[in-house]
Tab-separated table of C-alpha atoms in Angstrom:
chain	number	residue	atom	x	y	z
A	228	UNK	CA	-20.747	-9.905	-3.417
A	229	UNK	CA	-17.363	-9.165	-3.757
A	230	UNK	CA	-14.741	-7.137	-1.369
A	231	UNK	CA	-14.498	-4.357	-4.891
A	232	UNK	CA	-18.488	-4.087	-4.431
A	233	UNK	CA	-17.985	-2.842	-0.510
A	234	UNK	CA	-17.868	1.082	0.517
A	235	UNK	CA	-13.838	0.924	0.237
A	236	UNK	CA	-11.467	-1.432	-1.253
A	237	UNK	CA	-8.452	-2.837	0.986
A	238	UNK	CA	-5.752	-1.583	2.286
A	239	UNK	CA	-2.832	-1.425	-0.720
A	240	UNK	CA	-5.411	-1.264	-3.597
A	241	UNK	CA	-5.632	-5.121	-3.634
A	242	UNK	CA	-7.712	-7.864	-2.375
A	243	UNK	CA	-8.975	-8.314	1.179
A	244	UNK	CA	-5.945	-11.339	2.145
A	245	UNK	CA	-6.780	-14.373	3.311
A	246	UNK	CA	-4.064	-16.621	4.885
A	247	UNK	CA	-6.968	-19.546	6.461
A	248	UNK	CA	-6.505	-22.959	4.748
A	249	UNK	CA	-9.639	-24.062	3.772
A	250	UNK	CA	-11.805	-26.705	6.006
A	251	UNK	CA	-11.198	-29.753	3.036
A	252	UNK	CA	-7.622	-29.008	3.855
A	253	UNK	CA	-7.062	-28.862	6.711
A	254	UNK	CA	-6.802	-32.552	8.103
A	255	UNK	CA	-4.074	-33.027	6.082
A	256	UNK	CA	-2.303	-29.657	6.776
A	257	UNK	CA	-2.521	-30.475	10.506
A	258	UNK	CA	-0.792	-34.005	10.241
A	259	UNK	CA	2.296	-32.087	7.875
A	260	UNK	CA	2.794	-29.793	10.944
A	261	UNK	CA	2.649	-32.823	13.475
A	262	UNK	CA	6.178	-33.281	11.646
A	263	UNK	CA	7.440	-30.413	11.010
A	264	UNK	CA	9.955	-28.008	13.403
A	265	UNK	CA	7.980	-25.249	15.439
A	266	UNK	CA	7.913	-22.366	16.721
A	267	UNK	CA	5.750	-21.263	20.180
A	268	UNK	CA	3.910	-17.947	19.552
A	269	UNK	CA	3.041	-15.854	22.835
A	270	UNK	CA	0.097	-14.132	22.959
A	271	UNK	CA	1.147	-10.967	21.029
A	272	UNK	CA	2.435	-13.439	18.433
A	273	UNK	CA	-1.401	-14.987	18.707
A	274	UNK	CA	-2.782	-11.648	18.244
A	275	UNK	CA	-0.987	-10.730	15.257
A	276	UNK	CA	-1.318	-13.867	13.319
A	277	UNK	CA	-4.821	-13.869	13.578
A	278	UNK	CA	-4.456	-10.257	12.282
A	279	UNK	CA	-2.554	-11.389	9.074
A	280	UNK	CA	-4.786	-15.012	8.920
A	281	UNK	CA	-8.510	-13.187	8.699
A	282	UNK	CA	-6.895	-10.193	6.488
A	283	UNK	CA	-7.020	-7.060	9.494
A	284	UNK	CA	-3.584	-6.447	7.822
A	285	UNK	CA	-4.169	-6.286	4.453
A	286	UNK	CA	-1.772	-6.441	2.232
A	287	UNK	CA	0.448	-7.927	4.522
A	288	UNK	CA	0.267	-11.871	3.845
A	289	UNK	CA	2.836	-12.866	6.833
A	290	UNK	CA	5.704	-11.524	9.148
A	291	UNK	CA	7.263	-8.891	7.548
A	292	UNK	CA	10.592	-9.403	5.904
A	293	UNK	CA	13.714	-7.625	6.164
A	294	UNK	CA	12.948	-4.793	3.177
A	295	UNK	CA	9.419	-4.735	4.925
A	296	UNK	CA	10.594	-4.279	8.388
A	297	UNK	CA	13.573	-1.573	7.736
A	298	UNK	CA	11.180	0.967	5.665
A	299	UNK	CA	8.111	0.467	8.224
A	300	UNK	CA	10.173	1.321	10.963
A	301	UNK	CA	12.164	4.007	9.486
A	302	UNK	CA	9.517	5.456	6.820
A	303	UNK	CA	6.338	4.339	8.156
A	304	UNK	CA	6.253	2.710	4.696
A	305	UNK	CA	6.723	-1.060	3.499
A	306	UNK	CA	9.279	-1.461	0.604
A	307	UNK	CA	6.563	-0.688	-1.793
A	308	UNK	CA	6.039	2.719	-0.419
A	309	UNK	CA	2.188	1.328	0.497
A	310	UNK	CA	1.527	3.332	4.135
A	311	UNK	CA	2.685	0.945	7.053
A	312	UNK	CA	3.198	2.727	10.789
A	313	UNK	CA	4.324	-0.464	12.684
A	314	UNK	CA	6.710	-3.334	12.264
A	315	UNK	CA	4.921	-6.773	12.560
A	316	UNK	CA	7.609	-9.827	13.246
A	317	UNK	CA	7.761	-12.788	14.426
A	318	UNK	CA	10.856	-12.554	16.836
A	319	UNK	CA	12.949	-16.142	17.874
A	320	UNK	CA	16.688	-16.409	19.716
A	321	UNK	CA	19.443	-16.984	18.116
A	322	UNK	CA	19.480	-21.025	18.772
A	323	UNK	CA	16.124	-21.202	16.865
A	324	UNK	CA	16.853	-19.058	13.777
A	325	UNK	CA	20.177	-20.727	13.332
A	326	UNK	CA	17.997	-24.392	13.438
A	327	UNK	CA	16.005	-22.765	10.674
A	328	UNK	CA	16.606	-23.147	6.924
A	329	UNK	CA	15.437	-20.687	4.324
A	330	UNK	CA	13.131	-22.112	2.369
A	331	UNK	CA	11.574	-25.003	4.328
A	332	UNK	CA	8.387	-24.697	6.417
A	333	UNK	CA	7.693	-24.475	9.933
A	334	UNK	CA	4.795	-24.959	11.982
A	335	UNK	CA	3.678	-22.043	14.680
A	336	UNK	CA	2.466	-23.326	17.723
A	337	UNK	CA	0.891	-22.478	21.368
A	338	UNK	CA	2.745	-22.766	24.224
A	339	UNK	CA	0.790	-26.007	25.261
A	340	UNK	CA	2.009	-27.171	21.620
A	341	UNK	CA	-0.843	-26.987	19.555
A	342	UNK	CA	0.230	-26.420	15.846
A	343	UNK	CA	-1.799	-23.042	14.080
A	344	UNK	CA	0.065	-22.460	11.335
A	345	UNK	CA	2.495	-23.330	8.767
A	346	UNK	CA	4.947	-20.721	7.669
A	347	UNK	CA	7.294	-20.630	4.361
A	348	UNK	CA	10.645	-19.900	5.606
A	349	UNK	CA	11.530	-16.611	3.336
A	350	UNK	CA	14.067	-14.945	5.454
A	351	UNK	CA	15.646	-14.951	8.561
A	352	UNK	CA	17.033	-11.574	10.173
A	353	UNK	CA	18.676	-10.109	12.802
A	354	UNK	CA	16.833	-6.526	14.178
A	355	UNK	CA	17.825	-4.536	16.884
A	356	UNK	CA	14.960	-3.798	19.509
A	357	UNK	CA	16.241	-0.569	20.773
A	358	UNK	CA	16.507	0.847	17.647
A	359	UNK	CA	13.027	-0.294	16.633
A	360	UNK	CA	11.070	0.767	20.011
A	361	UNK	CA	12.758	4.059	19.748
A	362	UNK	CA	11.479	4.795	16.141
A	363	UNK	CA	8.284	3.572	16.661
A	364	UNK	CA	7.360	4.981	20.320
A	365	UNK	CA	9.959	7.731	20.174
A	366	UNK	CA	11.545	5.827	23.412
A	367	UNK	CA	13.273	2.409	24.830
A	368	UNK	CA	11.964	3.263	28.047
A	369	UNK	CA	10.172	0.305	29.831
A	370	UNK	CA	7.984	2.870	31.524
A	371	UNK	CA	6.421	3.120	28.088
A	372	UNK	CA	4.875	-0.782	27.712
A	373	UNK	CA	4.913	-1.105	24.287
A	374	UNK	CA	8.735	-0.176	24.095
A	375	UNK	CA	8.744	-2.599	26.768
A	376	UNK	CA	7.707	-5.168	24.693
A	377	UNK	CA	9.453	-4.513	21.675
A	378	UNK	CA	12.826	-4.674	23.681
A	379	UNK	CA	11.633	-7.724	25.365
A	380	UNK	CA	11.515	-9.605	21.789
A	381	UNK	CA	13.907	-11.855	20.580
A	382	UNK	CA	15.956	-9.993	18.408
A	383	UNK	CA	15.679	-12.513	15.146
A	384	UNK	CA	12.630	-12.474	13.042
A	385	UNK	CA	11.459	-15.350	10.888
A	386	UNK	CA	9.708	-13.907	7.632
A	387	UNK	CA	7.024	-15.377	5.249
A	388	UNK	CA	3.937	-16.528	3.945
A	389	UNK	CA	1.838	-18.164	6.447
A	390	UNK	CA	-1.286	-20.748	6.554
A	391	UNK	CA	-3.599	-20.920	9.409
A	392	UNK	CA	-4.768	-24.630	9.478
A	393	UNK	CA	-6.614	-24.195	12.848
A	394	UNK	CA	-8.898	-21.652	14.744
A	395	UNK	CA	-7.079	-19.427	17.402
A	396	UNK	CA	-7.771	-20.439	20.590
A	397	UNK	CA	-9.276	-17.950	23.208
A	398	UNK	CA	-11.096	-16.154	20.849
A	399	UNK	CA	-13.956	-14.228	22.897
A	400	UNK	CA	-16.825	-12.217	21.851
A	401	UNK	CA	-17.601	-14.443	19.235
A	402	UNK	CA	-21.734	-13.457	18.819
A	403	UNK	CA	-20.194	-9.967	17.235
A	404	UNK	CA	-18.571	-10.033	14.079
A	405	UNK	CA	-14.653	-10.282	14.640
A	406	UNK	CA	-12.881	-10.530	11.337
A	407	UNK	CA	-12.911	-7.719	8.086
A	408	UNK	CA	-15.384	-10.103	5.975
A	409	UNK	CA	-17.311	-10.302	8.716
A	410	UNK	CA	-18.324	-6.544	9.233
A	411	UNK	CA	-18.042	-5.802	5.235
A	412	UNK	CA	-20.896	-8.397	5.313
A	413	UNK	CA	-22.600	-6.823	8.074
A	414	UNK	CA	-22.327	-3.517	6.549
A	415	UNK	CA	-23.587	-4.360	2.900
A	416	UNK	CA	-26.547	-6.063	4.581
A	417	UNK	CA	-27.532	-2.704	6.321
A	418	UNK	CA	-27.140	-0.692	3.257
A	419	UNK	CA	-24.320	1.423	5.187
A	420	UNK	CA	-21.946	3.234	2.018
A	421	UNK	CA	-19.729	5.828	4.687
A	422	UNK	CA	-19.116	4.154	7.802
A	423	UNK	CA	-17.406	5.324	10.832
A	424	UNK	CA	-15.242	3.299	13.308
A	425	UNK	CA	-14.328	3.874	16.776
A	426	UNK	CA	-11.188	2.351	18.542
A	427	UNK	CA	-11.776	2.051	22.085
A	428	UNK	CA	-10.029	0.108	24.785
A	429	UNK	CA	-12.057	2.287	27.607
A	430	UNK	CA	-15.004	2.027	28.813
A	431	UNK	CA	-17.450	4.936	26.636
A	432	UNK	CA	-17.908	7.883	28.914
A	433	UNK	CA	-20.130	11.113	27.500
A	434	UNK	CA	-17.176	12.362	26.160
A	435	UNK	CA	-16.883	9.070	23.967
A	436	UNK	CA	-20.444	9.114	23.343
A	437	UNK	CA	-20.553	12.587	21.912
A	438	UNK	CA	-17.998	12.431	19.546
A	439	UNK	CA	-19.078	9.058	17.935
A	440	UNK	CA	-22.726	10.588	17.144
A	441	UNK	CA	-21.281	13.000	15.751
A	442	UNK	CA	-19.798	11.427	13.320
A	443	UNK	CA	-22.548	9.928	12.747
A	444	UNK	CA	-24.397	12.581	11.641
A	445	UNK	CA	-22.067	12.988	8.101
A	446	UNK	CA	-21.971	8.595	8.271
A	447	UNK	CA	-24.467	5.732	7.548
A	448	UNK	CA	-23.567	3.785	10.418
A	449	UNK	CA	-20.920	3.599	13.407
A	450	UNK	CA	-19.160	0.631	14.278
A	451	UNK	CA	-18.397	0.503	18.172
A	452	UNK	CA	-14.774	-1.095	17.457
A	453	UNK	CA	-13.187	-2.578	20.856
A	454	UNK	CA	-9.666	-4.019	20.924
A	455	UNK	CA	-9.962	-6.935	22.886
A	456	UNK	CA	-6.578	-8.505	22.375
A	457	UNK	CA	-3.456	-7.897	25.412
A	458	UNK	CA	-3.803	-4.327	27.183
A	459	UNK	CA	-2.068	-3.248	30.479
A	460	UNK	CA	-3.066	-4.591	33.559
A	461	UNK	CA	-4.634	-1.796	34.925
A	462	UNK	CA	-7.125	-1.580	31.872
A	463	UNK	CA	-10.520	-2.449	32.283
A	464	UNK	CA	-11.513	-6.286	31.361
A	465	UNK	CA	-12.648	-6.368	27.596
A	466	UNK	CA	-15.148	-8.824	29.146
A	467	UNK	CA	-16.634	-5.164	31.177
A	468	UNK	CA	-16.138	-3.293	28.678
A	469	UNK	CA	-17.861	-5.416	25.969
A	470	UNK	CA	-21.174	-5.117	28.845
A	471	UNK	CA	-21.369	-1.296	28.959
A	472	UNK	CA	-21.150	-1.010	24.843
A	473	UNK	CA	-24.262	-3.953	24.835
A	474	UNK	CA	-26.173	-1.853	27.267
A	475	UNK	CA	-24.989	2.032	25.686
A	476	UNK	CA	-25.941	0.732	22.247
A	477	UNK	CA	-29.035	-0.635	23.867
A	478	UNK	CA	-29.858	2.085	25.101
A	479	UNK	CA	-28.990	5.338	23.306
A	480	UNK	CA	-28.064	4.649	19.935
A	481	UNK	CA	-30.598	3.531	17.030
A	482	UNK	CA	-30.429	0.448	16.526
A	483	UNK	CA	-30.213	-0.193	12.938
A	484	UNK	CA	-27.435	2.337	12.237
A	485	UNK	CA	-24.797	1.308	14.960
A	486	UNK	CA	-23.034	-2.117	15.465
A	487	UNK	CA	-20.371	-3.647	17.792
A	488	UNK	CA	-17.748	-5.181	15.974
A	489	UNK	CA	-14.586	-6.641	17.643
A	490	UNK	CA	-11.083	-5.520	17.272
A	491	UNK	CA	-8.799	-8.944	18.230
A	492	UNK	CA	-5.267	-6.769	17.727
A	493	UNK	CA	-2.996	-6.196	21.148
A	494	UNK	CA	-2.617	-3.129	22.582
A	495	UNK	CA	0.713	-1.446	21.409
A	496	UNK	CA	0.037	2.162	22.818
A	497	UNK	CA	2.200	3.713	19.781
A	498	UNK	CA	0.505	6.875	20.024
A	499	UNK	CA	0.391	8.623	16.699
A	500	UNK	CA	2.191	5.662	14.609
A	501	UNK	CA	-0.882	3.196	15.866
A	502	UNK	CA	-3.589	5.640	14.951
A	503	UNK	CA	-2.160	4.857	11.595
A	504	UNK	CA	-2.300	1.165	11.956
A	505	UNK	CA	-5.715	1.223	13.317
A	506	UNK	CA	-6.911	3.388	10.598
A	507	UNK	CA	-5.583	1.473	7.948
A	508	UNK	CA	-7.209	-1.971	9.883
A	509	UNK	CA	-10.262	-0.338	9.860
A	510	UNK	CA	-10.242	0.389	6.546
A	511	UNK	CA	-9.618	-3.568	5.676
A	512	UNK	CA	-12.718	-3.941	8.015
A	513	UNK	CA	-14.808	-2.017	5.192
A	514	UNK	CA	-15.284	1.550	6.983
A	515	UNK	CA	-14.666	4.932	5.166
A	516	UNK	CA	-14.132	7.164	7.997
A	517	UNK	CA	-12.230	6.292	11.637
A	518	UNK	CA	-12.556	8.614	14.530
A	519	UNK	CA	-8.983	10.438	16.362
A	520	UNK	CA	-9.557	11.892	19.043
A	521	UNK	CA	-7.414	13.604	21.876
A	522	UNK	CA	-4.067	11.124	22.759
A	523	UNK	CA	-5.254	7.872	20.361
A	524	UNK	CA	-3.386	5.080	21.324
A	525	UNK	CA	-1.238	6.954	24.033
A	526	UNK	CA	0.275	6.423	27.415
A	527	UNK	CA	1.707	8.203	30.233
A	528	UNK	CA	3.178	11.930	29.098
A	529	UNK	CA	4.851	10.282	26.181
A	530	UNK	CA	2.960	12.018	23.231
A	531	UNK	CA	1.308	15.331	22.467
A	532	UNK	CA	-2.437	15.863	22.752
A	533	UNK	CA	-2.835	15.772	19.593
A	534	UNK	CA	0.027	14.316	17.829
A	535	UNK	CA	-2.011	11.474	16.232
A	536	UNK	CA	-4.304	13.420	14.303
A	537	UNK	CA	-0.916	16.066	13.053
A	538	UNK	CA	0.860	12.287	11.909
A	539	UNK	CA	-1.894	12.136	9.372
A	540	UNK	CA	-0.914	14.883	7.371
A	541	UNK	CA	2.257	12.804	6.708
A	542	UNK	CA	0.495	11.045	4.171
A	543	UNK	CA	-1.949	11.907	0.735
A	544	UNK	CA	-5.572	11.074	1.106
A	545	UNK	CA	-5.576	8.954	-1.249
A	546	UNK	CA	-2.740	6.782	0.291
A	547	UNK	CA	-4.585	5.655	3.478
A	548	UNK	CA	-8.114	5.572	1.827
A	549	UNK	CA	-10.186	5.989	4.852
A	550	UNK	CA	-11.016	9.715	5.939
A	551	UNK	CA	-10.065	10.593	9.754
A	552	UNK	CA	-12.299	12.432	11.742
A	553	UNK	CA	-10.515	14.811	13.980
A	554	UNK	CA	-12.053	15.768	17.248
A	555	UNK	CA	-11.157	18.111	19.912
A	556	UNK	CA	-11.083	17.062	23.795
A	557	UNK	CA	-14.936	16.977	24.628
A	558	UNK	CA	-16.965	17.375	28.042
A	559	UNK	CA	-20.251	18.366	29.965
A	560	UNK	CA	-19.926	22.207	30.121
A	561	UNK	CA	-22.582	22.948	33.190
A	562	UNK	CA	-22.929	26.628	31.873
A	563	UNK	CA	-23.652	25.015	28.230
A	564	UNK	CA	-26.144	22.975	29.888
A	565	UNK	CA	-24.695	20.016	27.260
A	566	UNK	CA	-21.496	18.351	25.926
A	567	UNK	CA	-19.189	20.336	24.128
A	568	UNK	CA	-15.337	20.344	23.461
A	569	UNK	CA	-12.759	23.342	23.437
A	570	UNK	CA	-13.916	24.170	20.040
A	571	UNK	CA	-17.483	24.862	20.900
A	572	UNK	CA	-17.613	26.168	24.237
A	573	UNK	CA	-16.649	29.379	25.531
A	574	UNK	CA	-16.359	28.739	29.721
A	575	UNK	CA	-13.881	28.066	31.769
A	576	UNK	CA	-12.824	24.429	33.255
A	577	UNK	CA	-14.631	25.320	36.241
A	578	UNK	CA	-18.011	24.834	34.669
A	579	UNK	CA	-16.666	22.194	33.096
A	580	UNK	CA	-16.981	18.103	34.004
A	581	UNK	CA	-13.504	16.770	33.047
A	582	UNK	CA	-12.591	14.048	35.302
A	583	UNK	CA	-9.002	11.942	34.675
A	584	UNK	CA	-9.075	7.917	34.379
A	585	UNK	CA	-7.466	8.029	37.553
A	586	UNK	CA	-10.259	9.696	39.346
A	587	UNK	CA	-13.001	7.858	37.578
A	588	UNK	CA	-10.785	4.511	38.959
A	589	UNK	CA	-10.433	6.384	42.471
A	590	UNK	CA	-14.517	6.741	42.371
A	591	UNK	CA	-15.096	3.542	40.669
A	592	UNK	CA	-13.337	1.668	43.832
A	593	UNK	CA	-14.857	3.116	46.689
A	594	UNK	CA	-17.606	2.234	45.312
A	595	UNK	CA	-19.077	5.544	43.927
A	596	UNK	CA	-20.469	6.446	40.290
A	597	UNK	CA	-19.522	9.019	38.730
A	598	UNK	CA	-21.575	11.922	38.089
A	599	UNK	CA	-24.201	11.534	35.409
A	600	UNK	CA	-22.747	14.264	33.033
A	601	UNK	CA	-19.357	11.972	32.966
A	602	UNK	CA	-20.611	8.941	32.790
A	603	UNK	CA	-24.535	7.451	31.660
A	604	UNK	CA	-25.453	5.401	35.030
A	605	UNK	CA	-26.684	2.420	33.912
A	606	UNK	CA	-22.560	1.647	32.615
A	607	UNK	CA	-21.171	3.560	36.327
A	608	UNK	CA	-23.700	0.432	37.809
A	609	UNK	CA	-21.958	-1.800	35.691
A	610	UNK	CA	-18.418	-0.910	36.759
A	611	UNK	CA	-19.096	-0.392	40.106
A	612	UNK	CA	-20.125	-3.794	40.937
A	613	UNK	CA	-16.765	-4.604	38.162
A	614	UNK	CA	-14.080	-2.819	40.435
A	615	UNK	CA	-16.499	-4.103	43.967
A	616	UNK	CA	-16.463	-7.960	42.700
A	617	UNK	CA	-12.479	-7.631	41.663
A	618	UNK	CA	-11.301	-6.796	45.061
């Protein structure tokens, strides 16, 4: 069955890309790199060519170009005017892109050396990181660790088509389905037509749990989406994380209308612009509807409460494809005797169970759960002995 048979077409109105060489090929691709000049990709680099390889960004088919890279930044648009929140580049130094000739092919490599890819020279450019960090995050700061890591980026950028002629290394979680063909499949073999995804790099707490069922009420099925790419290093592990969602599903959720599914991007935390990206992913994964809630994607103080569900309104419908759910900050309202948000309840915050990430880490590391109305306690268990074993 075909990606135009699935709930929702791609991402641009075209077909689901696919940059992987196929397996007949790829013995001979791999001795043409062995010769050719390279490039070393970091793990962000890693992240994001896997992205482009398996077809996450659809219709992107490698590092953005200059056109590409100017209106993304500035418009939120490629040059096409097809929705795009984010820049995605491949950065070098100066040394390297002046090596470099347009129109010859490279090979993109680990650090240890281990050639991935081959990519068609198209266009080299010169980008300045300031510029970009503050359009996309609204600041250069490098309190804000995205900006951070923007700035930190060479300031060249190698454009083109690229080949993957080997597997990424470190890929993790592989028993759940990881790239878009992958969970289309998985979807069209459970009969699911609206399907909901939910971006998480956080443990699920009530909160989490109350807003994703839900959705689920109006949806087929719900797809428990984790990043599990680079996130700050105060994060939980994605190996943790990936436990609790095994056991919550397990648990709580009926089994044959929610899946796992895993989400191999890095973590920009871009706020409002990367609640577009990670809508328009999903909707290259094959769901219909994708789940904002209060501060997607933030950090810090650095964006509104709900800034990432107003950025949606910056855009028709029909340009994005796949249908946002908007939900207000939810809780345990003691008075309610249930969950409830802002919207529903009528109490004040003193009847209310609304504990920060800093407090749950505070609890979690001396060793205490939190209470049962914040968090289900067979996942406090589970990062208890997390936090007690990392000391």
């Amino acid at each position: 069955m075909s990606v135009r048979e699935d709930a929702i077409s791609p991402h641009g109105g075209g077909e689901l890309v696919d940059l992987k060489a196929p397996a007949s090929e790829r013995t001979a691709l791999a001795a043409y790199a062995a010769k050719l000049a390279s490039v070393t990709l970091n793990a962000r680099d890693l992240a994001d060519l896997e992205m482009l390889a398996t077809g996450a960004f659809s219709p992107l088919t490698g590092f953005m170009g200059e056109p590409d890279y100017t209106r993304s930044r500035d418009d939120m648009r490629l040059a096409s005017g097809v929705p795009w929140s984010i820049p995605i580049t491949l950065g070098v130094d100066e040394a390297t892109a002046k090596s470099l000739k347009t129109g010859t092919e490279i090979a993109l490599a680990t650090e240890d050396g281990k050639r991935l890819a081959i990519l068609k020279l198209a266009e080299t450019y010169k980008v300045d990181r300031k510029n970009e960090a503050q359009n996309v995050f609204g600041t250069a700061e490098d309190a804000h660790p995205g900006a951070k890591n923007v700035t930190a980026m060479p300031p060249y950028c190698l454009a083109g088509k690229v080949t993957l002629i080997e597997e990424i290394p470190g890929r993790t979680f592989l028993e759940y389905p990881r790239e878009p063909r992958q969970t289309r499949e998985a979807f069209r073999e459970r009969g699911w037509k609206k399907i909901v995804a939910f971006q998480t790099r956080n443990p699920t707490h009530r909160a989490h749990e109350y807003i994703q069922k839900a959705a689920l009420e109006i949806c087929d099925g719900l797809m428990i989406h984790p990043l599990v790419g680079e996130t700050k290093g105060d994060d939980v592990p994605a190996a943790v994380r990936m436990e609790t969602y095994k056991v919550l599903l397990d648990a709580y959720y009926p089994k044959d209308r929610a899946m796992i599914g895993v989400f191999p991007a890095h973590m920009r935390y871009g706020g409002p612009r990367e609640a577009i990206l990670h809508a328009i992913a999903r909707r290259n994964y094959g769901c219909t509807h994708f789940i904002v809630g209060r501060d997607h994607a933030g950090v810090g103080s650095y964006y509104g409460s709900y800034d990432a569900q107003r950025i949606f309104e910056r855009f028709a419908p029909a340009e994005l494809g796949i249908t946002p759910l908007m939900f207000e900050n939810t809780f345990y309202c003691k008075r309610c005797n249930s969950m409830a948000s802002y919207k529903t309840c009528p109490h004040s915050d003193a009847d209310r169970v609304i504990l920060s990430g800093t407090k749950v880490r505070e609890m979690l590391r001396a060793g205490e759960a939190p209470p049962p109305e914040f968090t289900r306690p067979e996942l406090a268990a589970i990062l208890v002995k997390a936090m007690r074993d990392a000391k």
